[in-house]
Amino acid sequence: MFNDSLLAKQAWRLLHDHNSLFYKVFKARFFPNTSIMEARDSRLGSYAWRSILIGRDVIQRGARWRVGDGKNIRIWQDYWIPRMHPTLLSACPISDFEDSSVDILIDPQSRQWNVEMVEGLFNEEEVELIKQIPLSNVASEDILYWPYSSNGVYSSKSGYKFLKMEDELMDRAHNSVVEDDSQVWKRLWSMNAPQKVKTLLWRACREALPTKCSLFRRKITEEDLCVRCRAAIENSLHALWSCTELDLVWGDPELWSFRNEVQFLSFKELLSWIIKHTQLLELFAVTVWSIWNQRNRVRLNQPADAIHQIAYLSKKWLAEYQARQFV
Ligand SMILES: [Zn+2]
């Protein structure tokens, strides 16, 4: 950590001091058309350059943007919204906008937030936070600052402090996950639903379904894109929950409104959340089974339910199954 905090100091210099020979040499060789923040890992890189990239990653995780003209800040990839957690925005809703920078959200004449645009792209909480970010009357450059030191400038001491804190947070998250696990599995295996449904959920949690992502990893397919939307990597969370083509299945706002509000990193995280916060585990489970079954049938050119019927049919199936349990 101490080492990384020193490397980050070098990366910070490459970001802020553009007159040094150090900057000119590295810029010409490794990031001629971008800033160091966008520079990609390069095989050509020397040991020194690869080390600086380790430092750059520290800056990327810890630093925050202060909005000036918004041109240097990528909306969905950079930290610029003033909140502690989670700091990155949920996924970009419109594919053409994925790489857009913050300036498209600012009205260049009035130098105010373009409220219509902001409200169209973000959820309510995010809209409120964005509207509170002050904009100056004159367009100035965006500033990357380091929130862990009093003057906003990176120092290896404050960098080390940040890395320690990050490490403790990850440790804590990991421990609570381990404790949670046994509860999740207990509830999963004891739910009132057909065995094949439980097994599917278990496999989805383990990323053991033959999704495009896992086939790609095993080199069975050439690409890993979702078979429905072709716009994202198909892991089990995407295939069964977050794919936009499934909006029709998870559309009931009285049941699944959290789909638009809570962001999950894995299918297992989603399942744990549902167990903890809702009474919907069984309905969720049979719906997931129907989604997966429908996907596979379509792929094999077999007769399959229409996607807009899945929610209704799953509910009916569950009710019938549970009614039989009491006979
Ligand atoms: Zn998809």
XYZ file of C-alpha atoms and ligand atoms in Angstrom:
328
model
C 0.000 0.000 0.000
C 2.820 2.336 0.873
C 4.438 1.557 -2.455
C 1.195 2.176 -4.365
C 0.678 5.475 -2.600
C 4.087 6.604 -3.884
C 3.290 5.443 -7.428
C 0.059 7.405 -7.297
C 2.119 10.498 -6.632
C 3.815 9.997 -10.019
C 0.451 9.563 -11.721
C -0.825 12.727 -10.054
C 2.169 14.639 -11.423
C 1.372 13.389 -14.929
C -2.133 14.727 -14.488
C -1.323 18.159 -13.176
C 2.174 19.150 -14.210
C 2.285 19.317 -17.996
C 5.544 21.195 -18.307
C 7.976 18.636 -16.990
C 10.171 16.499 -19.187
C 8.735 13.524 -17.303
C 5.270 14.443 -18.621
C 6.387 15.069 -22.196
C 8.216 11.763 -22.499
C 5.407 9.622 -21.113
C 2.667 11.516 -22.905
C 4.282 11.097 -26.318
C 4.813 7.423 -25.815
C 1.784 6.158 -23.908
C -1.174 8.533 -24.118
C -0.626 10.863 -27.084
C -4.345 11.588 -27.624
C -5.885 11.274 -24.165
C -5.032 12.065 -20.577
C -3.368 9.484 -18.384
C -6.785 8.681 -16.912
C -7.895 7.079 -20.180
C -4.537 5.519 -21.048
C -4.822 1.796 -21.562
C -2.550 -0.856 -20.250
C 0.091 -1.317 -22.850
C 2.218 -4.363 -23.471
C 4.846 -2.058 -24.872
C 5.021 -0.460 -21.515
C 8.189 -0.444 -19.558
C 8.306 -1.446 -15.927
C 8.153 2.231 -15.019
C 5.008 2.824 -17.079
C 3.221 -0.224 -15.703
C 4.064 0.961 -12.209
C 2.644 4.391 -12.941
C -0.569 2.751 -14.122
C -0.892 1.073 -10.725
C -0.655 4.551 -9.227
C -3.104 5.905 -11.783
C -5.638 3.297 -10.664
C -5.336 4.540 -7.078
C -6.119 8.067 -8.286
C -9.016 6.772 -10.348
C -10.587 5.070 -7.347
C -10.089 7.918 -4.915
C -10.169 11.225 -6.787
C -13.322 13.242 -7.503
C -14.191 15.726 -10.225
C -15.291 19.281 -9.657
C -17.457 20.247 -12.623
C -16.249 23.179 -14.732
C -17.325 22.984 -18.373
C -17.872 19.231 -18.051
C -15.862 18.368 -21.132
C -13.307 16.165 -19.383
C -15.712 14.227 -17.187
C -17.286 11.066 -18.531
C -20.798 10.818 -17.143
C -20.930 7.112 -16.435
C -17.279 6.272 -15.892
C -16.052 9.035 -13.588
C -16.784 10.089 -10.021
C -18.410 13.511 -10.098
C -21.681 13.286 -8.157
C -21.214 14.385 -4.561
C -22.330 11.362 -2.582
C -20.491 8.761 -0.624
C -22.009 5.543 -1.856
C -22.360 4.279 -4.510
C -20.415 6.942 -6.304
C -20.698 5.709 -9.855
C -24.033 6.211 -11.587
C -26.194 3.272 -12.477
C -25.826 2.042 -16.044
C -26.368 4.429 -18.933
C -29.963 4.056 -20.125
C -29.317 5.024 -23.752
C -26.598 3.233 -25.643
C -25.610 6.214 -27.815
C -24.838 8.187 -24.665
C -22.488 5.711 -23.039
C -19.306 7.681 -23.630
C -20.816 11.136 -23.268
C -19.222 13.743 -21.083
C -20.914 15.986 -18.544
C -20.988 19.055 -20.840
C -24.007 17.630 -22.692
C -25.959 18.171 -19.473
C -25.091 21.866 -19.260
C -26.870 24.595 -21.206
C -23.968 26.523 -22.786
C -25.901 29.829 -22.901
C -27.303 30.068 -19.409
C -24.540 27.961 -17.773
C -27.242 26.104 -15.829
C -28.014 22.393 -15.711
C -30.202 21.353 -18.613
C -32.951 20.094 -16.343
C -34.894 18.348 -19.069
C -31.832 16.373 -20.076
C -30.847 15.557 -16.488
C -34.336 14.412 -15.581
C -34.490 12.275 -18.696
C -31.301 10.400 -17.921
C -31.175 9.934 -14.149
C -33.297 8.717 -11.292
C -34.866 11.130 -8.816
C -32.136 10.911 -6.211
C -29.442 11.501 -8.790
C -31.348 14.410 -10.342
C -31.494 16.159 -6.965
C -27.779 15.649 -6.366
C -26.844 16.900 -9.827
C -29.013 20.005 -9.558
C -27.195 20.899 -6.346
C -23.795 20.934 -8.015
C -22.949 24.611 -8.522
C -21.907 25.780 -11.987
C -19.824 28.910 -12.515
C -20.960 31.669 -14.868
C -17.910 31.268 -17.041
C -16.910 27.924 -18.470
C -13.748 26.797 -16.705
C -11.799 23.583 -16.891
C -12.939 20.580 -14.860
C -10.735 19.907 -11.887
C -9.756 16.536 -10.541
C -9.171 16.841 -6.819
C -8.171 14.533 -4.038
C -10.822 14.566 -1.297
C -8.587 12.953 1.324
C -6.245 15.905 1.803
C -7.235 19.337 3.082
C -6.107 21.242 -0.017
C -7.371 18.743 -2.631
C -3.856 17.935 -3.798
C -2.654 14.351 -3.681
C 0.084 13.508 -1.205
C 1.466 10.027 -0.636
C 0.479 10.282 3.029
C -3.191 10.941 2.219
C -3.007 8.310 -0.515
C -1.818 5.761 1.997
C -4.658 6.746 4.325
C -7.146 6.229 1.484
C -5.745 2.787 0.617
C -5.941 1.671 4.263
C -9.539 2.827 4.460
C -10.452 1.129 1.187
C -8.880 -2.091 2.406
C -10.812 -2.010 5.675
C -14.084 -1.364 3.832
C -13.474 -4.312 1.522
C -12.612 -6.497 4.467
C -15.775 -5.538 6.247
C -17.892 -6.111 3.128
C -16.277 -9.503 2.641
C -16.917 -10.598 6.233
C -20.549 -9.576 6.189
C -20.985 -11.464 2.921
C -19.582 -14.641 4.455
C -21.956 -14.348 7.421
C -24.903 -13.714 5.113
C -24.151 -16.663 2.878
C -25.402 -19.493 5.037
C -28.703 -17.656 5.655
C -29.191 -17.184 1.921
C -28.610 -20.833 1.085
C -30.850 -21.989 3.945
C -33.704 -19.829 2.701
C -33.076 -20.833 -0.924
C -33.304 -24.563 -0.292
C -36.308 -24.288 2.033
C -38.501 -22.156 -0.213
C -41.891 -23.390 -1.326
C -41.157 -23.935 -5.011
C -40.299 -26.836 -7.332
C -36.878 -28.415 -6.898
C -35.784 -27.553 -10.457
C -36.418 -23.890 -9.653
C -34.217 -23.999 -6.575
C -31.461 -25.728 -8.485
C -31.555 -23.124 -11.230
C -31.243 -20.294 -8.719
C -28.355 -22.014 -7.021
C -26.577 -22.434 -10.342
C -27.244 -18.819 -11.292
C -25.657 -17.687 -8.023
C -22.575 -19.753 -8.783
C -22.401 -18.387 -12.378
C -22.769 -22.011 -13.423
C -25.416 -21.460 -16.105
C -24.324 -21.702 -19.749
C -24.735 -17.968 -20.319
C -22.841 -16.373 -23.185
C -20.391 -14.980 -20.676
C -19.464 -18.358 -19.227
C -19.395 -20.029 -22.670
C -17.083 -17.288 -23.842
C -14.848 -17.792 -20.841
C -14.613 -21.478 -21.690
C -13.879 -20.488 -25.312
C -17.033 -22.191 -26.601
C -18.445 -19.055 -28.232
C -16.707 -16.200 -29.985
C -18.422 -13.384 -28.133
C -20.250 -12.824 -24.871
C -23.140 -10.542 -25.824
C -26.662 -11.072 -24.537
C -28.827 -13.135 -26.896
C -31.778 -10.819 -26.343
C -30.477 -7.252 -26.462
C -27.004 -7.761 -27.952
C -25.937 -4.728 -25.974
C -24.328 -6.107 -22.832
C -22.347 -9.052 -21.556
C -24.688 -11.884 -20.706
C -23.919 -13.141 -17.217
C -26.656 -14.621 -15.062
C -27.607 -11.264 -13.524
C -28.079 -9.748 -16.976
C -29.774 -12.754 -18.569
C -32.315 -13.147 -15.767
C -32.777 -9.673 -14.341
C -31.242 -6.540 -15.803
C -31.561 -7.056 -19.576
C -33.783 -4.271 -20.927
C -35.683 -6.855 -22.975
C -36.954 -8.161 -19.628
C -38.630 -4.872 -18.702
C -41.881 -6.533 -19.731
C -41.362 -9.346 -17.261
C -40.220 -7.286 -14.284
C -42.489 -4.356 -15.109
C -45.004 -4.571 -12.262
C -44.175 -1.478 -10.181
C -45.916 -2.850 -7.106
C -43.584 -5.816 -7.019
C -40.322 -4.984 -8.732
C -39.878 -1.210 -8.606
C -36.518 -1.741 -6.861
C -35.220 -3.050 -10.184
C -34.767 0.577 -11.243
C -33.495 1.742 -7.897
C -31.023 -0.780 -6.553
C -27.960 -1.766 -8.470
C -26.631 -5.286 -8.029
C -23.213 -6.609 -8.938
C -24.115 -10.258 -9.193
C -27.102 -12.537 -9.261
C -26.273 -13.725 -5.777
C -26.314 -10.189 -4.442
C -29.745 -9.729 -6.013
C -31.033 -12.939 -4.448
C -29.722 -11.992 -0.987
C -31.379 -8.604 -1.292
C -34.724 -10.124 -2.242
C -34.553 -12.515 0.688
C -33.718 -9.712 3.094
C -36.065 -6.998 1.861
C -39.111 -8.624 0.263
C -41.608 -11.463 0.556
C -41.192 -12.233 -3.114
C -38.600 -15.001 -3.118
C -40.842 -17.753 -4.520
C -42.378 -15.583 -7.222
C -38.956 -14.261 -8.122
C -37.621 -17.799 -8.366
C -40.288 -19.233 -10.658
C -40.166 -16.127 -12.844
C -36.416 -16.517 -13.191
C -36.908 -20.142 -14.143
C -39.457 -19.164 -16.800
C -37.154 -16.508 -18.223
C -34.263 -18.938 -18.541
C -36.474 -21.654 -19.990
C -37.998 -19.238 -22.515
C -34.543 -18.024 -23.562
C -33.329 -21.553 -24.217
C -36.426 -22.578 -26.103
C -36.171 -19.587 -28.409
C -32.527 -20.390 -29.028
C -33.406 -23.961 -29.945
C -36.310 -22.834 -32.154
C -38.803 -24.581 -29.906
C -42.254 -23.212 -29.138
C -41.887 -20.698 -26.289
C -44.027 -18.317 -24.263
C -44.204 -14.743 -25.484
C -42.043 -12.569 -23.301
C -44.939 -10.363 -22.171
C -46.737 -13.446 -20.812
C -43.921 -14.695 -18.611
C -44.885 -12.637 -15.540
C -48.497 -13.743 -15.666
C -47.727 -17.399 -16.394
C -45.150 -17.614 -13.630
C -47.570 -16.234 -11.087
C -50.174 -18.756 -12.174
C -47.698 -21.637 -12.082
C -46.590 -20.741 -8.562
C -50.165 -20.429 -7.299
C -51.034 -23.850 -8.715
C -47.903 -25.445 -7.329
C -48.476 -24.022 -3.867
C -52.169 -24.980 -3.896
C -51.148 -28.591 -4.577
C -48.859 -28.557 -1.519
C -51.837 -28.215 0.796
C -53.914 -31.035 -0.671
Zn -29.676 -8.276 -22.704
